[in-house]
Short mmCIF file of C-alpha atoms in Angstrom, two decimals:
data_model
loop_
_atom_site.label_atom_id
_atom_site.label_comp_id
_atom_site.label_asym_id
_atom_site.label_seq_id
_atom_site.Cartn_x
_atom_site.Cartn_y
_atom_site.Cartn_z
CA UNK A 1 -11.09 163.41 -76.56
CA UNK A 2 -13.06 164.62 -79.59
CA UNK A 3 -16.82 164.49 -79.90
CA UNK A 4 -18.06 161.52 -82.05
CA UNK A 5 -20.04 162.61 -85.14
CA UNK A 6 -23.38 161.25 -85.94
CA UNK A 7 -23.16 159.14 -89.13
CA UNK A 8 -26.65 159.82 -90.39
CA UNK A 9 -26.09 158.23 -93.86
CA UNK A 10 -26.10 154.79 -92.20
CA UNK A 11 -29.58 155.22 -90.72
CA UNK A 12 -32.56 153.65 -92.54
CA UNK A 13 -35.99 155.15 -92.95
CA UNK A 14 -38.42 155.00 -90.05
CA UNK A 15 -41.07 152.30 -90.38
CA UNK A 16 -43.81 154.46 -88.83
CA UNK A 17 -44.93 157.99 -89.41
CA UNK A 18 -44.75 160.33 -86.43
CA UNK A 19 -48.41 160.26 -85.60
CA UNK A 20 -48.42 156.43 -85.52
CA UNK A 21 -45.38 156.32 -83.33
CA UNK A 22 -46.91 158.80 -80.94
CA UNK A 23 -50.15 156.81 -80.80
CA UNK A 24 -48.24 153.73 -79.62
CA UNK A 25 -46.28 155.73 -77.03
CA UNK A 26 -49.42 157.30 -75.61
CA UNK A 27 -51.10 153.88 -75.52
CA UNK A 28 -48.15 152.50 -73.50
CA UNK A 29 -48.49 155.34 -71.05
CA UNK A 30 -52.24 154.73 -70.68
CA UNK A 31 -51.68 151.00 -70.00
CA UNK A 32 -49.14 151.83 -67.20
CA UNK A 33 -51.72 154.07 -65.66
CA UNK A 34 -54.27 151.21 -65.55
CA UNK A 35 -56.41 153.03 -68.22
CA UNK A 36 -58.21 151.49 -71.19
CA UNK A 37 -56.96 151.58 -74.77
CA UNK A 38 -59.00 151.02 -77.90
CA UNK A 39 -57.37 148.54 -80.37
CA UNK A 40 -58.69 148.71 -83.91
CA UNK A 41 -57.74 148.90 -87.57
CA UNK A 42 -56.04 152.27 -88.30
CA UNK A 43 -58.41 152.86 -91.23
CA UNK A 44 -61.52 152.40 -89.07
CA UNK A 45 -60.62 154.20 -85.82
CA UNK A 46 -64.36 154.96 -85.27
CA UNK A 47 -65.49 151.35 -86.07
CA UNK A 48 -65.49 148.08 -84.12
CA UNK A 49 -62.42 146.94 -82.13
CA UNK A 50 -61.37 145.86 -78.74
CA UNK A 51 -61.04 147.62 -75.42
CA UNK A 52 -57.69 146.62 -73.88
CA UNK A 53 -56.69 146.59 -70.18
CA UNK A 54 -53.36 145.42 -68.79
CA UNK A 55 -54.13 142.36 -66.65
CA UNK A 56 -51.33 143.37 -64.25
CA UNK A 57 -52.93 146.72 -63.62
CA UNK A 58 -56.49 145.52 -63.64
CA UNK A 59 -58.55 146.76 -60.64
CA UNK A 60 -62.26 146.82 -59.81
CA UNK A 61 -62.74 150.32 -61.22
CA UNK A 62 -61.02 149.54 -64.55
CA UNK A 63 -62.92 146.24 -64.95
CA UNK A 64 -66.10 148.08 -64.30
CA UNK A 65 -65.33 150.60 -67.04
CA UNK A 66 -64.42 147.95 -69.39
CA UNK A 67 -67.74 146.03 -68.85
CA UNK A 68 -69.69 149.24 -69.01
CA UNK A 69 -68.56 149.94 -72.57
CA UNK A 70 -68.85 146.43 -73.71
CA UNK A 71 -71.93 145.21 -71.76
CA UNK A 72 -69.68 142.50 -70.19
CA UNK A 73 -70.00 140.22 -73.19
CA UNK A 74 -67.06 138.33 -74.73
CA UNK A 75 -64.57 139.54 -72.26
CA UNK A 76 -61.26 137.44 -72.63
CA UNK A 77 -57.96 137.18 -70.92
CA UNK A 78 -55.22 137.08 -73.45
CA UNK A 79 -52.06 135.09 -72.53
CA UNK A 80 -48.90 134.46 -74.48
CA UNK A 81 -48.03 130.90 -75.66
CA UNK A 82 -45.36 130.46 -73.03
CA UNK A 83 -47.69 131.46 -70.20
CA UNK A 84 -50.50 129.26 -71.56
CA UNK A 85 -48.10 126.28 -71.68
CA UNK A 86 -47.02 126.99 -68.19
CA UNK A 87 -50.61 126.63 -67.15
CA UNK A 88 -50.77 123.23 -68.86
CA UNK A 89 -52.82 124.45 -71.82
CA UNK A 90 -52.19 123.43 -75.37
CA UNK A 91 -50.98 126.39 -77.43
CA UNK A 92 -49.23 126.42 -80.76
CA UNK A 93 -45.77 128.00 -80.71
CA UNK A 94 -45.94 131.82 -80.63
CA UNK A 95 -49.75 131.75 -80.81
CA UNK A 96 -51.50 133.74 -78.03
CA UNK A 97 -54.44 132.05 -76.20
CA UNK A 98 -57.71 133.69 -75.05
CA UNK A 99 -59.64 132.57 -71.93
CA UNK A 100 -63.27 133.51 -71.42
CA UNK A 101 -63.47 135.75 -68.27
CA UNK A 102 -67.12 135.10 -67.56
CA UNK A 103 -67.46 134.55 -63.81
CA UNK A 104 -63.90 135.13 -62.98
CA UNK A 105 -63.03 137.42 -60.10
CA UNK A 106 -60.38 140.17 -60.34
CA UNK A 107 -58.12 138.05 -58.08
CA UNK A 108 -58.49 135.11 -60.45
CA UNK A 109 -57.62 137.11 -63.50
CA UNK A 110 -54.54 138.56 -61.87
CA UNK A 111 -53.43 135.15 -60.67
CA UNK A 112 -53.74 133.60 -64.11
CA UNK A 113 -51.55 136.41 -65.48
CA UNK A 114 -48.99 136.43 -62.67
CA UNK A 115 -47.61 133.18 -61.17
CA UNK A 116 -45.39 135.13 -58.85
CA UNK A 117 -48.25 137.05 -57.25
CA UNK A 118 -49.35 136.90 -53.67
CA UNK A 119 -52.93 135.56 -54.34
CA UNK A 120 -54.01 132.47 -52.58
CA UNK A 121 -53.97 129.15 -54.63
CA UNK A 122 -57.16 129.05 -56.76
CA UNK A 123 -59.30 125.97 -57.28
CA UNK A 124 -59.85 127.28 -60.73
CA UNK A 125 -56.28 126.40 -61.67
CA UNK A 126 -56.61 122.97 -63.17
CA UNK A 127 -56.17 122.15 -66.78
CA UNK A 128 -59.63 120.92 -67.62
CA UNK A 129 -61.47 123.97 -66.15
CA UNK A 130 -59.14 126.36 -67.98
CA UNK A 131 -59.29 124.44 -71.25
CA UNK A 132 -63.04 124.77 -71.24
CA UNK A 133 -62.57 128.57 -71.19
CA UNK A 134 -60.48 128.72 -74.41
CA UNK A 135 -62.01 130.89 -77.02
CA UNK A 136 -61.04 131.91 -80.60
CA UNK A 137 -59.47 135.38 -80.91
CA UNK A 138 -58.00 137.19 -83.95
CA UNK A 139 -54.29 136.40 -83.87
CA UNK A 140 -53.03 139.70 -85.17
CA UNK A 141 -55.07 141.70 -82.58
CA UNK A 142 -53.97 139.30 -79.77
CA UNK A 143 -50.25 139.66 -80.75
CA UNK A 144 -50.52 143.41 -80.94
CA UNK A 145 -52.25 143.64 -77.52
CA UNK A 146 -49.61 141.50 -75.86
CA UNK A 147 -46.76 143.43 -77.53
CA UNK A 148 -48.22 146.60 -76.22
CA UNK A 149 -48.13 145.24 -72.58
CA UNK A 150 -44.46 144.31 -73.16
CA UNK A 151 -43.63 147.79 -74.48
CA UNK A 152 -45.25 149.10 -71.26
CA UNK A 153 -42.83 146.75 -69.29
CA UNK A 154 -45.78 145.05 -67.71
CA UNK A 155 -46.69 141.36 -67.54
CA UNK A 156 -47.66 140.19 -71.09
CA UNK A 157 -51.37 139.54 -70.37
CA UNK A 158 -54.34 141.67 -71.37
CA UNK A 159 -58.11 141.74 -70.68
CA UNK A 160 -59.90 142.30 -73.96
CA UNK A 161 -63.52 143.39 -74.58
CA UNK A 162 -65.02 143.56 -78.11
CA UNK A 163 -67.12 146.79 -78.75
CA UNK A 164 -68.84 148.29 -81.75
CA UNK A 165 -67.07 151.59 -81.62
CA UNK A 166 -64.44 153.63 -79.82
CA UNK A 167 -65.83 155.39 -76.77
CA UNK A 168 -65.06 159.10 -76.42
CA UNK A 169 -61.93 159.93 -74.44
CA UNK A 170 -60.19 156.62 -75.02
CA UNK A 171 -56.94 156.43 -77.07
CA UNK A 172 -56.95 154.42 -80.20
CA UNK A 173 -54.06 152.39 -81.67
CA UNK A 174 -53.84 149.78 -84.39
CA UNK A 175 -52.07 146.43 -84.58
CA UNK A 176 -49.92 147.49 -87.53
CA UNK A 177 -48.71 150.60 -85.59
CA UNK A 178 -47.75 148.36 -82.62
CA UNK A 179 -46.12 145.77 -84.93
CA UNK A 180 -43.70 148.20 -86.37
CA UNK A 181 -42.92 150.24 -83.35
CA UNK A 182 -39.78 148.57 -82.03
CA UNK A 183 -37.86 148.85 -85.27
CA UNK A 184 -38.93 152.47 -85.64
CA UNK A 185 -37.81 153.35 -82.17
CA UNK A 186 -34.49 151.68 -82.67
CA UNK A 187 -33.80 153.75 -85.82
CA UNK A 188 -34.78 156.97 -84.07
CA UNK A 189 -32.23 156.97 -81.26
CA UNK A 190 -30.98 160.52 -80.61
CA UNK A 191 -27.66 161.47 -79.08
CA UNK A 192 -28.58 163.83 -76.25
CA UNK A 193 -25.41 164.21 -74.12
CA UNK A 194 -21.82 163.35 -73.80
CA UNK A 195 -19.07 164.03 -71.27
CA UNK A 196 -15.67 162.78 -70.09
CA UNK A 197 -16.12 160.54 -67.10
CA UNK A 198 -12.80 159.17 -65.65
CA UNK A 199 -13.34 155.65 -64.26
CA UNK A 200 -11.33 153.73 -61.80
CA UNK A 201 -8.78 152.04 -63.95
CA UNK A 202 -10.01 153.69 -67.14
CA UNK A 203 -9.45 157.40 -66.64
CA UNK A 204 -9.66 158.34 -70.35
CA UNK A 205 -13.32 157.51 -70.77
CA UNK A 206 -16.29 159.32 -72.34
CA UNK A 207 -19.96 158.44 -71.92
CA UNK A 208 -22.44 159.20 -74.64
CA UNK A 209 -26.16 159.02 -73.98
CA UNK A 210 -28.73 158.02 -76.62
CA UNK A 211 -32.42 158.65 -75.93
CA UNK A 212 -35.08 156.40 -77.54
CA UNK A 213 -37.97 157.81 -79.51
CA UNK A 214 -40.45 157.39 -76.60
CA UNK A 215 -38.43 159.50 -74.31
CA UNK A 216 -37.72 156.48 -72.09
CA UNK A 217 -34.54 155.28 -70.42
CA UNK A 218 -31.39 156.12 -72.25
CA UNK A 219 -28.83 153.68 -73.74
CA UNK A 220 -25.22 154.67 -72.95
CA UNK A 221 -21.99 154.26 -74.95
CA UNK A 222 -19.04 153.97 -72.60
CA UNK A 223 -15.98 154.82 -74.74
CA UNK A 224 -12.62 153.85 -73.35
CA UNK A 225 -9.67 155.66 -74.94
CA UNK A 226 -9.89 156.85 -78.58
CA UNK A 227 -11.02 153.88 -80.68
CA UNK A 228 -10.08 153.99 -84.27
CA UNK A 229 -12.84 153.46 -86.83
CA UNK A 230 -10.60 152.16 -89.64
CA UNK A 231 -10.26 148.77 -88.02
CA UNK A 232 -12.37 146.52 -85.68
CA UNK A 233 -12.85 148.02 -82.21
CA UNK A 234 -13.19 145.95 -79.11
CA UNK A 235 -16.84 146.14 -78.14
CA UNK A 236 -19.18 144.83 -75.44
CA UNK A 237 -23.01 144.82 -75.54
CA UNK A 238 -24.04 144.90 -71.91
CA UNK A 239 -27.66 144.78 -70.85
CA UNK A 240 -28.06 146.78 -67.66
CA UNK A 241 -28.38 144.77 -64.44
CA UNK A 242 -29.27 146.86 -61.39
CA UNK A 243 -28.74 143.95 -59.01
CA UNK A 244 -25.46 142.70 -60.54
CA UNK A 245 -23.86 145.94 -61.78
CA UNK A 246 -24.68 148.20 -58.91
CA UNK A 247 -25.42 145.95 -55.94
CA UNK A 248 -22.88 143.28 -56.96
CA UNK A 249 -25.49 140.54 -56.68
CA UNK A 250 -24.09 137.02 -56.72
CA UNK A 251 -27.09 135.56 -58.56
CA UNK A 252 -25.56 136.41 -61.96
CA UNK A 253 -22.23 137.22 -63.63
CA UNK A 254 -23.25 140.56 -64.96
CA UNK A 255 -21.11 142.66 -62.66
CA UNK A 256 -18.04 140.60 -63.48
CA UNK A 257 -18.80 141.02 -67.17
CA UNK A 258 -19.22 144.76 -66.86
CA UNK A 259 -16.09 145.35 -64.95
CA UNK A 260 -14.06 142.74 -66.80
CA UNK A 261 -15.01 144.42 -70.21
CA UNK A 262 -13.73 147.80 -69.10
CA UNK A 263 -10.53 146.20 -67.76
CA UNK A 264 -10.02 144.46 -71.13
CA UNK A 265 -10.61 147.67 -73.11
CA UNK A 266 -8.16 149.54 -70.79
CA UNK A 267 -5.52 146.87 -71.34
CA UNK A 268 -6.02 147.18 -75.09
CA UNK A 269 -6.01 150.88 -75.02
CA UNK A 270 -9.50 151.48 -76.47
CA UNK A 271 -12.96 150.02 -76.72
CA UNK A 272 -16.67 150.63 -76.61
CA UNK A 273 -19.13 149.27 -74.03
CA UNK A 274 -22.71 149.74 -75.00
CA UNK A 275 -24.79 149.77 -71.81
CA UNK A 276 -28.36 148.88 -72.95
CA UNK A 277 -31.56 149.70 -70.98
CA UNK A 278 -33.00 146.11 -71.23
CA UNK A 279 -32.80 144.68 -67.73
CA UNK A 280 -33.50 141.03 -67.16
CA UNK A 281 -33.04 139.81 -70.66
CA UNK A 282 -35.44 142.53 -71.71
CA UNK A 283 -38.30 141.92 -69.28
CA UNK A 284 -37.42 144.74 -66.86
CA UNK A 285 -36.34 144.93 -63.29
CA UNK A 286 -39.74 144.28 -61.71
CA UNK A 287 -40.36 141.20 -63.90
CA UNK A 288 -36.83 140.01 -63.14
CA UNK A 289 -37.61 140.03 -59.40
CA UNK A 290 -40.73 138.09 -60.17
CA UNK A 291 -38.60 135.55 -62.15
CA UNK A 292 -36.14 135.35 -59.24
CA UNK A 293 -39.10 134.33 -56.96
CA UNK A 294 -40.05 131.56 -59.37
CA UNK A 295 -36.34 130.47 -59.51
CA UNK A 296 -36.36 130.22 -55.76
CA UNK A 297 -39.25 127.74 -56.21
CA UNK A 298 -37.24 125.54 -58.55
CA UNK A 299 -37.54 127.04 -62.02
CA UNK A 300 -34.45 127.92 -64.07
CA UNK A 301 -33.94 131.30 -65.76
CA UNK A 302 -35.61 130.19 -69.01
CA UNK A 303 -38.50 128.46 -67.28
CA UNK A 304 -39.17 131.45 -65.01
CA UNK A 305 -39.35 133.95 -67.91
CA UNK A 306 -41.70 131.66 -69.85
CA UNK A 307 -43.92 131.09 -66.75
CA UNK A 308 -44.38 134.92 -66.57
CA UNK A 309 -45.43 134.89 -70.24
CA UNK A 310 -42.20 136.15 -71.76
CA UNK A 311 -40.00 134.55 -74.36
CA UNK A 312 -36.77 133.05 -73.09
CA UNK A 313 -34.92 136.20 -74.14
CA UNK A 314 -36.73 139.43 -74.99
CA UNK A 315 -33.69 141.59 -75.83
CA UNK A 316 -33.17 143.13 -79.23
CA UNK A 317 -29.76 144.54 -80.49
CA UNK A 318 -30.88 146.79 -83.23
CA UNK A 319 -30.40 149.82 -80.87
CA UNK A 320 -26.89 148.73 -80.24
CA UNK A 321 -26.13 148.51 -83.98
CA UNK A 322 -27.66 152.01 -84.47
CA UNK A 323 -25.45 153.40 -81.65
CA UNK A 324 -22.31 151.95 -83.28
CA UNK A 325 -23.40 153.48 -86.58
CA UNK A 326 -24.00 156.83 -84.95
CA UNK A 327 -20.52 156.76 -83.56
CA UNK A 328 -19.00 155.81 -86.95
CA UNK A 329 -18.25 152.15 -86.35
CA UNK A 330 -19.37 149.11 -88.41
CA UNK A 331 -16.53 146.66 -87.76
CA UNK A 332 -15.94 145.22 -84.26
CA UNK A 333 -14.49 142.46 -82.09
CA UNK A 334 -17.20 141.47 -79.72
CA UNK A 335 -16.61 140.56 -76.08
CA UNK A 336 -19.28 137.92 -75.56
CA UNK A 337 -20.26 134.24 -74.81
CA UNK A 338 -23.57 134.71 -76.50
CA UNK A 339 -23.66 133.77 -80.25
CA UNK A 340 -27.11 135.42 -80.64
CA UNK A 341 -25.41 138.81 -80.25
CA UNK A 342 -23.12 138.07 -83.12
CA UNK A 343 -25.88 136.91 -85.42
CA UNK A 344 -28.25 139.81 -84.53
CA UNK A 345 -25.58 142.50 -85.03
CA UNK A 346 -24.80 141.01 -88.48
CA UNK A 347 -28.47 141.28 -89.41
CA UNK A 348 -28.34 145.00 -88.68
CA UNK A 349 -25.19 145.92 -90.63
CA UNK A 350 -22.45 145.46 -88.06
CA UNK A 351 -19.54 143.18 -89.02
CA UNK A 352 -18.29 141.09 -86.08
CA UNK A 353 -14.77 140.09 -87.17
CA UNK A 354 -14.05 138.19 -84.06
CA UNK A 355 -15.81 136.90 -80.93
CA UNK A 356 -13.59 137.46 -77.99
CA UNK A 357 -14.00 135.10 -75.01
CA UNK A 358 -15.67 136.89 -72.06
CA UNK A 359 -16.32 134.42 -69.24
CA UNK A 360 -15.76 134.36 -65.47
CA UNK A 361 -15.72 131.70 -62.76
CA UNK A 362 -18.76 130.93 -60.75
CA UNK A 363 -18.98 132.38 -57.31
CA UNK A 364 -20.82 129.74 -55.24
CA UNK A 365 -24.26 131.22 -55.84
CA UNK A 366 -24.57 131.42 -59.65
CA UNK A 367 -23.58 127.89 -60.81
CA UNK A 368 -27.15 126.94 -61.79
CA UNK A 369 -27.55 130.23 -63.61
CA UNK A 370 -24.39 129.76 -65.63
CA UNK A 371 -25.27 126.12 -66.32
CA UNK A 372 -28.69 127.31 -67.72
CA UNK A 373 -27.02 129.90 -69.90
CA UNK A 374 -24.70 127.23 -71.41
CA UNK A 375 -27.20 124.34 -71.62
CA UNK A 376 -30.42 126.20 -72.66
CA UNK A 377 -29.28 129.41 -74.19
CA UNK A 378 -26.20 128.14 -76.08
CA UNK A 379 -23.64 130.48 -74.34
CA UNK A 380 -20.11 129.46 -74.88
CA UNK A 381 -18.02 129.63 -71.77
CA UNK A 382 -14.22 129.36 -71.99
CA UNK A 383 -12.66 130.14 -68.67
#
């Protein structure tokens, strides 16, 4: 099997310059380490702004540092609109909400951010007392802060402290840099390795690895046979699922979809399965386990994701489109029951000439999950 050339002419320009991209990546790393980040306008990196701390990673030491720099005035807990609504608070669609943190303990802050945590029930958690804490907050800065926590694969909640200038030794990043990061990273995928990997039932298979700009987890193209690029190739976009793909969990249908796609491609003689590093509809494995806990308490998949503060589906498919372009394919037949994949690929320059049915029977454990996918996400199941 021949190497697949990179079709660089199909790639658009990066939205961020290298320094801005690196600033976001370093800020993400700092948040994951429970460190502070300074959020301010890029043109005024020494001027006023906000100290930002991930609510999930907040501890007594980090909160003390935050208050030391800001004199403990105006500290707010930022929540996404879905999380605010799950707490019974009025919030406009897609508009973050800020709660005054004055008098709140660390445990209370963490509990407000994480409904799947182990904290004891708090008397604070009633609608009227929380509503009295709502404070105005600049929307652009709030959206950027919460997006940064998502990029860090943490719960989308942040503790914010206004300060007059950036303290020495704390990384600075701007809302505009954060806003344009995802599209930039998608355009900067780099092919880093490829090898022939015979699979059970699909011995003529090659795997090509693409690394994102932040050096994070790679996306994989699993190429069965030798697909021609002069007519539509059978393709599957498969978001990784550790529990379903590897452990064969019965809570979902992901393992069936993965193995079924490879079987279909083998039967046809060729195909491309893009294995995308966006576990749990893009919220990550840890947050997926938190969502499972909420589902065990009665929430469905969509409700659990929103209770954690995420959108119903956080996945993006621009990286998949870029991978196909790298490999020299722009026309496909897509194995999917999700119409959003068809629409999103089209927005990014991939022509989906046919949606190929890709559904599997329930297994006695995933009926509610499949029902939610059909009823609330619009998936089209044809068994």
